Short mmCIF file of C-alpha atoms in Angstrom, two decimals:
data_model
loop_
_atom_site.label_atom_id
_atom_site.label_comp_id
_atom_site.label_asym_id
_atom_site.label_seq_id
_atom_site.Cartn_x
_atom_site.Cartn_y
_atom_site.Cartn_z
CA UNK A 154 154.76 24.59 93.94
CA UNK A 155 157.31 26.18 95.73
CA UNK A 156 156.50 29.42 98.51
CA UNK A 157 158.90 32.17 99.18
CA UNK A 158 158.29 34.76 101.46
CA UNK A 159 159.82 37.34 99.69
CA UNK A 160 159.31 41.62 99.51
CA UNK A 161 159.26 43.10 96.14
CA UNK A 162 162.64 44.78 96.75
CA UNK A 163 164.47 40.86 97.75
CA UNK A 164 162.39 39.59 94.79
CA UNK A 165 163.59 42.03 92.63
CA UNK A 166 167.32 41.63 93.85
CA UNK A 167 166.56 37.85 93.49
CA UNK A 168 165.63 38.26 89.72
CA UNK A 169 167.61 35.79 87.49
CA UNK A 170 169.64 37.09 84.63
CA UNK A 171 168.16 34.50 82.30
CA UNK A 172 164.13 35.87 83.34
CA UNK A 173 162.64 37.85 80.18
CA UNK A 174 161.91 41.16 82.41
CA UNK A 175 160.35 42.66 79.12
CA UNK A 176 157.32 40.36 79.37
CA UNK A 177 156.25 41.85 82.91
CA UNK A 178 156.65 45.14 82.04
CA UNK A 179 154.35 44.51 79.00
CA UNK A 180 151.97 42.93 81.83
CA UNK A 181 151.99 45.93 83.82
CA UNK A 182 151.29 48.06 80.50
CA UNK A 183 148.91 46.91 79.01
CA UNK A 184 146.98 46.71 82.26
CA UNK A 185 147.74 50.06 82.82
CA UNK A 186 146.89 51.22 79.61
CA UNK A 187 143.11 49.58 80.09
CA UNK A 188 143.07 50.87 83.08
CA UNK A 189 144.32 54.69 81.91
CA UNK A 190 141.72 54.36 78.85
CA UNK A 191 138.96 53.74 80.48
CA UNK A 192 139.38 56.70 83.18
CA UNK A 193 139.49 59.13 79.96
CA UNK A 194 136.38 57.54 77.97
CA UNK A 195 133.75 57.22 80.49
CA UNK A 196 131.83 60.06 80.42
CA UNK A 197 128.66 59.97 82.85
CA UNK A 198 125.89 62.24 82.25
CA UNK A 199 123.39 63.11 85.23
CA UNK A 200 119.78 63.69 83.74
CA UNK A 201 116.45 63.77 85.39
CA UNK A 202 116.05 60.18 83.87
CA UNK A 203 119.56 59.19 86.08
CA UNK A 204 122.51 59.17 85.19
CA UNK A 205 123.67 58.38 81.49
CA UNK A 206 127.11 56.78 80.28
CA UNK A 207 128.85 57.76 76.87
CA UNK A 208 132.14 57.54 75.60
CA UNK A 209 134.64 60.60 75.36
CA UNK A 210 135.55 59.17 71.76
CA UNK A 211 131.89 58.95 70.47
CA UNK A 212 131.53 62.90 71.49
CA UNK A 213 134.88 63.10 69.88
CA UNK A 214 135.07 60.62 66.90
CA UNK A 215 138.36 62.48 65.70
CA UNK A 216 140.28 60.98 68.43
CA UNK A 217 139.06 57.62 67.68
CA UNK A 218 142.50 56.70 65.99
CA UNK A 219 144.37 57.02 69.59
CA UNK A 220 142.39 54.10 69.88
CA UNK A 221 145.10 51.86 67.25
CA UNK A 222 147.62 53.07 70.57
CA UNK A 223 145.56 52.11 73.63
CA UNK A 224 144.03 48.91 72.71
CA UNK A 225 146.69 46.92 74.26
CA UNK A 226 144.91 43.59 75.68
CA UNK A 227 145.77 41.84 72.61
CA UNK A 228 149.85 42.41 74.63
CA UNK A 229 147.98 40.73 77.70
CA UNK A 230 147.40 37.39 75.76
CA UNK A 231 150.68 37.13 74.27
CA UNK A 232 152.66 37.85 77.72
CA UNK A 233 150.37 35.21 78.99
CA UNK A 234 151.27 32.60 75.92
CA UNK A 235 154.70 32.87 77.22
CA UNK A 236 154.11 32.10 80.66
CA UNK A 237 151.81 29.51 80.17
CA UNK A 238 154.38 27.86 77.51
CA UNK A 239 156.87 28.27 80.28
CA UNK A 240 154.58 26.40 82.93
CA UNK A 241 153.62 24.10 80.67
CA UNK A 242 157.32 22.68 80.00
CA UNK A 243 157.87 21.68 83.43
CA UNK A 244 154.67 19.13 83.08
CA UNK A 245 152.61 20.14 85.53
CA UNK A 246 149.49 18.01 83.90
CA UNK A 247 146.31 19.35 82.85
CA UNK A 248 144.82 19.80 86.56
CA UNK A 249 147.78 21.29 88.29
CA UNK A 250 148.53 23.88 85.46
CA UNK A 251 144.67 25.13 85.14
CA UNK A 252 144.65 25.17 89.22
CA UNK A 253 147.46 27.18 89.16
CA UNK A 254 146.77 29.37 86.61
CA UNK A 255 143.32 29.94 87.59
CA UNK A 256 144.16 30.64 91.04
CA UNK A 257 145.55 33.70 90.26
CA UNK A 258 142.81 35.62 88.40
CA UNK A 259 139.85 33.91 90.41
CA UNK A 260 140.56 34.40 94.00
CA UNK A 261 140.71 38.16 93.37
CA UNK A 262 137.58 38.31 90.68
CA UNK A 263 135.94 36.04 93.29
CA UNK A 264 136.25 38.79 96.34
CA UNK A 265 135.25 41.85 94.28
CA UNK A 266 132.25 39.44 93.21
CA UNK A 267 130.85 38.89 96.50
CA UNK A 268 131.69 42.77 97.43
CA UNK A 269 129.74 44.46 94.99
CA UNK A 270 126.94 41.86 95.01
CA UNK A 271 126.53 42.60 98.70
CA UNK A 272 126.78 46.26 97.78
CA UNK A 273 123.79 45.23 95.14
CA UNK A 274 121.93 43.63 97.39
CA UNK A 275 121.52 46.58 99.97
CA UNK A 276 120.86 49.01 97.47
CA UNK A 277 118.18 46.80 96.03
CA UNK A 278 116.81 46.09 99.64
CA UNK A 279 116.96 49.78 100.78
CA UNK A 280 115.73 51.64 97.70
CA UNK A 281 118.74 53.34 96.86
CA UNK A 282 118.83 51.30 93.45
CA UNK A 283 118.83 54.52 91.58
CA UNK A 284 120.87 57.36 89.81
CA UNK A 285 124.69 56.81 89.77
CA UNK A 286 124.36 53.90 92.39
CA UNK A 287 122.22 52.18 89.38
CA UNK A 288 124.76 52.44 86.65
CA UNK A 289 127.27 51.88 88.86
CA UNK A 290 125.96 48.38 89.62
CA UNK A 291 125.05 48.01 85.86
CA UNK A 292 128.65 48.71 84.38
CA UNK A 293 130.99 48.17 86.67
CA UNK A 294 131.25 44.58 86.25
CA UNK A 295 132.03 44.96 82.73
CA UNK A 296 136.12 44.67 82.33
CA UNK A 297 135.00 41.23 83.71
CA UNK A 298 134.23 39.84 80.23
CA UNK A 299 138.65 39.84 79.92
CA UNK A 300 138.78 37.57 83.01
CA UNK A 301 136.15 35.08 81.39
CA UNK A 302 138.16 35.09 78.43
CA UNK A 303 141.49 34.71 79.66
CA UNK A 304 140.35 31.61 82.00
CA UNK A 305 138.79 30.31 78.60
CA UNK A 306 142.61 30.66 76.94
CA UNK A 307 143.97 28.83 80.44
CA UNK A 308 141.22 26.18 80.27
CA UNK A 309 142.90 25.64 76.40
CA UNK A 310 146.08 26.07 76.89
CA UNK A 311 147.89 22.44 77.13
CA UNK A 312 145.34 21.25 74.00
CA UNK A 313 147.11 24.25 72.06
CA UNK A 314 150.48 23.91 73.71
CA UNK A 315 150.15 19.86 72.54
CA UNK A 316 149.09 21.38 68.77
CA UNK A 317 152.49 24.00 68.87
CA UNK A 318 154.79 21.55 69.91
CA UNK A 319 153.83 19.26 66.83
CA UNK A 320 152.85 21.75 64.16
CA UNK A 321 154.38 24.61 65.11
CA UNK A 322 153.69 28.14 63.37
CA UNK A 323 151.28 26.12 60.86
CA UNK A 324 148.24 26.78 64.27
CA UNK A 325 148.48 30.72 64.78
CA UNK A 326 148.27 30.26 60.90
CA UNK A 327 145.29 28.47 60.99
CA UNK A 328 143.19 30.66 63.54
CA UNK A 329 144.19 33.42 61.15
CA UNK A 330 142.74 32.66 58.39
CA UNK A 331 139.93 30.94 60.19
CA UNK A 332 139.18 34.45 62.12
CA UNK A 333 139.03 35.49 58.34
CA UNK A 334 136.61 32.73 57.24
CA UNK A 335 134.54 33.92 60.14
CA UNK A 336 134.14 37.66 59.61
CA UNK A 337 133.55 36.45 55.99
CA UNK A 338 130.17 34.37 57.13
CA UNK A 339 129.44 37.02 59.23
CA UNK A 340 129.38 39.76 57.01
CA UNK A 341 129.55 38.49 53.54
CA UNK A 342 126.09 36.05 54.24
CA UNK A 343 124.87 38.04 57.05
CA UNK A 344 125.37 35.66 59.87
CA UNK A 345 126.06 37.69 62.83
CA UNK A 346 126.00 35.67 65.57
CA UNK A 347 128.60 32.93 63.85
CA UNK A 348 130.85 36.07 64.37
CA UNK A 349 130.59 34.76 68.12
CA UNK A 350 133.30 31.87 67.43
CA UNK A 351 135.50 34.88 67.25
CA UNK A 352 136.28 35.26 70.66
CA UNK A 353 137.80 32.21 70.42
CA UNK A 354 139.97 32.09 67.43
CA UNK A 355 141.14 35.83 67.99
CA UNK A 356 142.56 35.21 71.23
CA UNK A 357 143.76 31.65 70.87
CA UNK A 358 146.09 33.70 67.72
CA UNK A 359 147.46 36.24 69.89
CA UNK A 360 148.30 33.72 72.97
CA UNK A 361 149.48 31.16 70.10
CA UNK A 362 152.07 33.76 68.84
CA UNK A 363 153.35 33.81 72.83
CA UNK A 364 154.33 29.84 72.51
CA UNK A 365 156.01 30.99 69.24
CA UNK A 366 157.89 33.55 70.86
CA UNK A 367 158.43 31.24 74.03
CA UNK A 368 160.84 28.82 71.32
CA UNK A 369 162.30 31.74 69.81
CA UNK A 370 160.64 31.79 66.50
CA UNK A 371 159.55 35.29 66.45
CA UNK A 372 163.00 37.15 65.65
CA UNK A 373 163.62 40.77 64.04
CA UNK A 374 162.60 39.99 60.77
CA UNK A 375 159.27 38.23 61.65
CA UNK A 376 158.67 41.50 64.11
CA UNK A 377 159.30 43.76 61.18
CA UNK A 378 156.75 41.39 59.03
CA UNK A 379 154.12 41.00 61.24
CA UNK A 380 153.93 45.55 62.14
CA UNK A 381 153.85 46.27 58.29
CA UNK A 382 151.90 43.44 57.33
CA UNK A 383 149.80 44.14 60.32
CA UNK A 384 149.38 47.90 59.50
CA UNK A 385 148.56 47.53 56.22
CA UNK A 386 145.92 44.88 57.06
CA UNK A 387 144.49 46.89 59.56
CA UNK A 388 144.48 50.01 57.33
CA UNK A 389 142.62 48.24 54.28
CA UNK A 390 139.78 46.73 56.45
CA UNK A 391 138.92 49.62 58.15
CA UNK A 392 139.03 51.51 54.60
CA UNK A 393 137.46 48.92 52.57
CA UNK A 394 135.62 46.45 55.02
CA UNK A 395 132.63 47.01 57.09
CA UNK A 396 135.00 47.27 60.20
CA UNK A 397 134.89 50.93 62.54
CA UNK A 398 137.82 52.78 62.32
CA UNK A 399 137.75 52.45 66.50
CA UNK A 400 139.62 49.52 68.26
CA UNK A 401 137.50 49.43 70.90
CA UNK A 402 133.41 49.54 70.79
CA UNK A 403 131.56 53.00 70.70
CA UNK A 404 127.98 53.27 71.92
CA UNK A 405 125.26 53.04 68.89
CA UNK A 406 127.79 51.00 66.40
CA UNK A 407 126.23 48.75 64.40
CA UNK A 408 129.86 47.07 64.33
CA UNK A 409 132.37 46.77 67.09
CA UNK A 410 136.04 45.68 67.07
CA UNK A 411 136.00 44.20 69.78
CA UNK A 412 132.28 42.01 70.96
CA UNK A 413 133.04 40.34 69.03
CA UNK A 414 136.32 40.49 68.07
CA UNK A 415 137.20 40.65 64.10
CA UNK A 416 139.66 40.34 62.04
CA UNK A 417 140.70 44.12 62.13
CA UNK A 418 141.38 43.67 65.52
CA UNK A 419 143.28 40.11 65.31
CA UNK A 420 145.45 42.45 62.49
CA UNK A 421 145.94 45.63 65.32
CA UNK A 422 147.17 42.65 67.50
CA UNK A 423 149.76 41.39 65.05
CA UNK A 424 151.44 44.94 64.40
CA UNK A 425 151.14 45.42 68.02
CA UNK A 426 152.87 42.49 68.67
CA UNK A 427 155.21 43.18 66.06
CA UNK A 428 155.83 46.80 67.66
CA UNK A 429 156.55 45.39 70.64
CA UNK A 430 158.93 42.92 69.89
CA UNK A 431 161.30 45.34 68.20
CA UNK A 432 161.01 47.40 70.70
CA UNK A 433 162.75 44.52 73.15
CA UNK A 434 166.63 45.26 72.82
CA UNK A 435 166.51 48.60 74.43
CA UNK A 436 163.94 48.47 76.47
CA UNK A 437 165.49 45.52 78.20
CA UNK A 438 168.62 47.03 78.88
CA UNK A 439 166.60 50.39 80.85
CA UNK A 440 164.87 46.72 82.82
CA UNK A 441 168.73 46.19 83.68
CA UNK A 442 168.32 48.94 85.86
CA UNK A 443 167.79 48.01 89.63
CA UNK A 444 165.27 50.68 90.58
CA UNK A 445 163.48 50.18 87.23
CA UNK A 446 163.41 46.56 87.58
CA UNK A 447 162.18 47.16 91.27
CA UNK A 448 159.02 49.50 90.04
CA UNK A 449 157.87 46.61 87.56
CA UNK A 450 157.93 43.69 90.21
CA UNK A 451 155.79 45.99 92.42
CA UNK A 452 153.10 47.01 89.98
CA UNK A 453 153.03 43.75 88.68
CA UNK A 454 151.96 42.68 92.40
CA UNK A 455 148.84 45.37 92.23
CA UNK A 456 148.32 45.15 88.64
CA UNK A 457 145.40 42.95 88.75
CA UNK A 458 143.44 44.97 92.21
CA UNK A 459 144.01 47.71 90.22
CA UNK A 460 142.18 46.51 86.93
CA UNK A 461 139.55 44.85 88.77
CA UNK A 462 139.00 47.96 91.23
CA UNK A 463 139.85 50.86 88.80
CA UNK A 464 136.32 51.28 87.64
CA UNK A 465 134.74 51.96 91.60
CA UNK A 466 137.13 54.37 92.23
CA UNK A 467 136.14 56.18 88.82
CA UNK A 468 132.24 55.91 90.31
CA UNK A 469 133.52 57.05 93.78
CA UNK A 470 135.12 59.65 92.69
CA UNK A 471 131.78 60.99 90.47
CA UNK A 472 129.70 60.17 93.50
CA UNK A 473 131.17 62.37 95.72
CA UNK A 474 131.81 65.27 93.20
CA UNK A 475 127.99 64.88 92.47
CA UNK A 476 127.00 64.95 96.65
CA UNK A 477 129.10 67.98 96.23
CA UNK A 478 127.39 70.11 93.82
CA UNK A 479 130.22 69.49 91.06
CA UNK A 480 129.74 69.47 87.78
CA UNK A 481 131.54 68.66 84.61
CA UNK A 482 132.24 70.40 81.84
CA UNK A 483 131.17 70.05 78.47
CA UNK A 484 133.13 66.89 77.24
CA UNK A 485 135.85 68.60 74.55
CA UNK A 486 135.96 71.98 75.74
CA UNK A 487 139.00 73.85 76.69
CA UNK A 488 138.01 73.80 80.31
CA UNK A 489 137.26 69.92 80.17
CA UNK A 490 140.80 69.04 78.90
CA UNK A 491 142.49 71.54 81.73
CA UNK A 492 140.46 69.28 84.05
CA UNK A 493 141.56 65.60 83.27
CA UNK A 494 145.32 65.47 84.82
CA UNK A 495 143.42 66.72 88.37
CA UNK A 496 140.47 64.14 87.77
CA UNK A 497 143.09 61.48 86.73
CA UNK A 498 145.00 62.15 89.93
CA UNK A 499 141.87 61.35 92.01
CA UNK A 500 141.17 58.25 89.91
CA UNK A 501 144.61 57.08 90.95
CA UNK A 502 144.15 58.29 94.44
CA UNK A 503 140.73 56.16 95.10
CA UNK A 504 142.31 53.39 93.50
CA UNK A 505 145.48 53.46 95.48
CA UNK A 506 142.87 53.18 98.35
CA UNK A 507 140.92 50.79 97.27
CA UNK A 508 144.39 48.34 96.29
CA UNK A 509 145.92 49.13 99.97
CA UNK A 510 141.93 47.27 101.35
CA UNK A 511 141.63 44.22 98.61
CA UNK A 512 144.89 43.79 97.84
CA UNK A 513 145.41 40.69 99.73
CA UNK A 514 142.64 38.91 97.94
CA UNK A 515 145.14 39.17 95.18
CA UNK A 516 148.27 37.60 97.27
CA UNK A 517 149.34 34.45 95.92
CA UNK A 518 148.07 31.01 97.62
CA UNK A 519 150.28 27.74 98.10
CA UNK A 520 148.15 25.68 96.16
CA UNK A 521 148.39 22.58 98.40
CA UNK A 522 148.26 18.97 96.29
CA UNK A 523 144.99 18.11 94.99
CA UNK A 524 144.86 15.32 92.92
CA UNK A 525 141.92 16.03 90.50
CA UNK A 526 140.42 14.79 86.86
CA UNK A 527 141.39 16.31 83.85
CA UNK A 528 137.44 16.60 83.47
CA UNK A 529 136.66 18.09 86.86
CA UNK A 530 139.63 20.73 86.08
CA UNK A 531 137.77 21.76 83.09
CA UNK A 532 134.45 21.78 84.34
CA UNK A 533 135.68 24.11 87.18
CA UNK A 534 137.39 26.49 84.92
CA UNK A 535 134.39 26.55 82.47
CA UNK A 536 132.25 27.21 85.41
CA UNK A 537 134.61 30.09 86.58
CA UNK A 538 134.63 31.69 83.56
CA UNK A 539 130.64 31.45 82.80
CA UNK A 540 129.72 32.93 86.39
CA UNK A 541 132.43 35.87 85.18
CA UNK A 542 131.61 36.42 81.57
CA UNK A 543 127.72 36.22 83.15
CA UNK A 544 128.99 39.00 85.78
CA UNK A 545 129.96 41.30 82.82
CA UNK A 546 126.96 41.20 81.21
CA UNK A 547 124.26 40.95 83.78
CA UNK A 548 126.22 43.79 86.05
CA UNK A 549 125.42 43.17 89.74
CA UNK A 550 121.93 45.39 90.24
CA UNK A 551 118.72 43.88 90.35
CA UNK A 552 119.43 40.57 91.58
CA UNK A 553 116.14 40.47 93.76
CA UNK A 554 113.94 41.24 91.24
CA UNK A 555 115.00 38.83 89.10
CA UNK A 556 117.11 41.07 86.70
CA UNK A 557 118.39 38.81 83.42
CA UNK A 558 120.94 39.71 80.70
CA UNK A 559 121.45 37.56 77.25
CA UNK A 560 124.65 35.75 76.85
CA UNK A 561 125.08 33.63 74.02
CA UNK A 562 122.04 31.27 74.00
CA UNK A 563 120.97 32.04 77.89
CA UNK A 564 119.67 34.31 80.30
CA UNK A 565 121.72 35.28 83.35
CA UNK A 566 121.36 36.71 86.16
CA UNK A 567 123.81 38.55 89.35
CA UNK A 568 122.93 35.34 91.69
CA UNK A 569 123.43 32.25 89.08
CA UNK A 570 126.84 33.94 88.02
CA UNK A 571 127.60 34.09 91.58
CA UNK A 572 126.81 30.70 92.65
CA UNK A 573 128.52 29.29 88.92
CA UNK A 574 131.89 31.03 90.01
CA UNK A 575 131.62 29.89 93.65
CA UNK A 576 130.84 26.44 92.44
CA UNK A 577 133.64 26.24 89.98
CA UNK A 578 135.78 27.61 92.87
CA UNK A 579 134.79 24.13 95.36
CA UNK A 580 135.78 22.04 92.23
CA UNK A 581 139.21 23.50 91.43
CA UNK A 582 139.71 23.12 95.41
CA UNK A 583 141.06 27.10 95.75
CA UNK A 584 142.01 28.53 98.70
CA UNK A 585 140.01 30.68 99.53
CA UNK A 586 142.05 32.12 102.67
CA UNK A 587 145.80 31.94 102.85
CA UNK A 588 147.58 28.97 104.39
CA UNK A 589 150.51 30.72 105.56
CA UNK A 590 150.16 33.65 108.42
CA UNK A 591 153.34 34.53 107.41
CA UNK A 592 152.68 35.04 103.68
CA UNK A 593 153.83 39.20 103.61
CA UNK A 594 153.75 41.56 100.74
CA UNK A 595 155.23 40.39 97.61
CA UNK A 596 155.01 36.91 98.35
CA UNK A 597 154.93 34.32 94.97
CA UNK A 598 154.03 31.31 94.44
CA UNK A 599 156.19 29.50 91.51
CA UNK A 600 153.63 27.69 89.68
#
């Protein structure tokens, strides 16, 4: 791997004509979007019980369609289907491209892991376990169920890159209309939990359809195919099927979109994708533009601190407007909508914060050589990405006393996810400091 010390601006400048800038800004929006989307649904509710969490869109259920606009992650997997497809052409081996890969998402994960653990620890230790400081711990771990995913994809990726480069378009075919053979077990014999093997076969479609447009195979008329095929799809199984009309889960559903994922989702993705894609040609020439191009390099440099830190700054925020005295107003009302661009400008402003402390855990490492077994490589990443998807469930309160959360067939807790994603850390041999002093602000590592 080579290191270059470069800013955003001489990175930017430095840019290659042949680079597809489009992918990074999708990157940087769908992050953003997440990030955006979750500011205006969390709604917390201070009762004598504590303090409650609901979602803006369950209050509001007639908004529930913006949802077909901001669930973007499926953009997240395809972006990374190209990348990986480019990484994986160069022959890195299995090691050296999950190492690299990984790298990126744990080191950061890793840091706000062992930060709000320690912040769960002294709350548990001093008494202040309750109120907001209690569902803060509970929930804010939560977006991590992405990262566990998304080092699940990275942990698969050569097997699937190996199954494009022989059969081509025939795989995201297959994972399609197994993802339909799923939700058909699921729901047609009543099988719920086989709906698990989902999160799987969703995701490996999306980041499949990445390799396919890595070799060029998704032109205009497959973009034009796959957002009316996709919309129609969509439309008649949240019309006809048991699937909510929401693309993202609302409390109390007995069905969600997304845990597990279904098939109306995988079809959102594909007219998403579709969307996107014919979207390219002008939106790449406005990327042409120096200071555009410039903005995109830097967010992508934040763009992960900020997803992984957007959800404290939303509790900080609330915190200190409840220490205050402040109070919110009824979610809907005239006087509730006047109040979200000021409330969204603090959001930002905490975050901002919060990126300018943690966002060197997010700098890129040179990875120095470490030759390593293809089985040690895995076992790292799968350990990695239980100790996160554990995170996400279990939260990060209670750890004392023992606290446990169900996921899948176990029972985890703050401290075992901990010590899984520290342990899958040692194996994949991470840095966990930086080995250059010198390595500045919008430095990259080309993996």
């Amino acid at each position: 791997m080579a290191f270059h010390p470069l800013t955003a601006r001489r990175l930017a400048a430095a840019t290659p004509d042949t680079r597809d800038r489009y992918l990074d800004l999708l990157r940087v929006f769908s992050l953003a979007t997440v990030v955006l989307g979750h500011w205006l649904m969390v709604v917390l509710i201070p009762g004598p019980g504590g303090v409650g969490v609901d979602n803006a869109l369950a209050i509001m259920p007639a908004l529930q369609p913006l949802t077909w606009v901001f669930q973007v992650m499926p953009l997240f997997f395809f972006v990374g289907g190209f990348a990986h497809a480019a990484a994986l052409r160069r022959g890195p081996g299995y090691a050296g491209f999950v190492r690299g890969r990984a790298a990126r998402l744990v080191l950061p994960t890793a840091v706000f892991v062992a930060v709000w653990l320690a912040v769960g620890l002294l709350l548990e230790l001093t008494g202040f376990d309750s109120g907001l400081l209690r569902t803060a711990t509970r929930l804010i771990g939560q977006p991590l169920w992405f990262v566990g995913v998304y080092l699940g994809i990275v942990a698969l990726a050569p097997i699937m890159w190996a199954a494009h480069r022989r059969f081509g378009i025939a795989v995201p075919g297959a994972l399609i209309a197994g993802v339909a053979g799923v939700d058909l077990i699921r729901f047609g014999l009543g099988h719920n939990g086989f709906g698990l093997v989902n999160v799987a076969l969703v995701w490996l479609a999306v980041h499949q359809l990445g390799f396919c447009y890595a070799d060029g195979r998704l032109n205009r008329r497959v973009a034009v195919a796959l957002t009316l095929g996709g919309l129609v799809a969509v439309a008649a199984l949240v019309t006809f099927g048991p699937y909510p009309l929401s693309m993202v889960g609302m409390p109390g559903a007995a069905v969600s979109n997304m845990s597990p994922p279904t098939a109306a989702l995988l079809a959102h993705a594909l007219w998403l994708i579709g969307a996107a894609l014919l979207l390219r040609a002008p939106i790449s020439r406005w990327l042409a533009r120096p200071r555009v191009w410039f903005t995109v390099v830097a967010a992508n440099g934040i763009a992960m601190t900020a997803f992984l830190w957007h959800l404290t700054a939303l509790f900080l925020v609330s915190g200190l407007r409840l220490a205050i005295g402040g109070t919110t107003p009824p979610v809907g009302s005239a006087a509730w909508w006047w109040s979200r661009p000021l409330e969204l400008a603090l959001f930002a402003l905490a975050t901002a914060g919060l990126i300018l402390i943690f966002r060197r855990a997010d700098q890129p490492r040179l990875l120095g050589p470490a030759p390593m077994a293809t089985g040690r490589a895995a076992l790292g990443a799968t350990l990695c990405l239980s100790g996160t998807l554990g995170i996400s469930a279990a939260g990060f309160g209670g750890a004392l006393a023992g606290r446990a959360a169900p996921l899948l067939m176990f029972e985890v807790t703050p401290l075992r996810c901990a010590a899984l994603l520290a342990t899958g850390i040692l194996l994949l041999r991470l840095p966990l400091r930086r080995l250059d002093q010198n390595l500045g602000r919008g430095c990259i590592v080309e993996a």
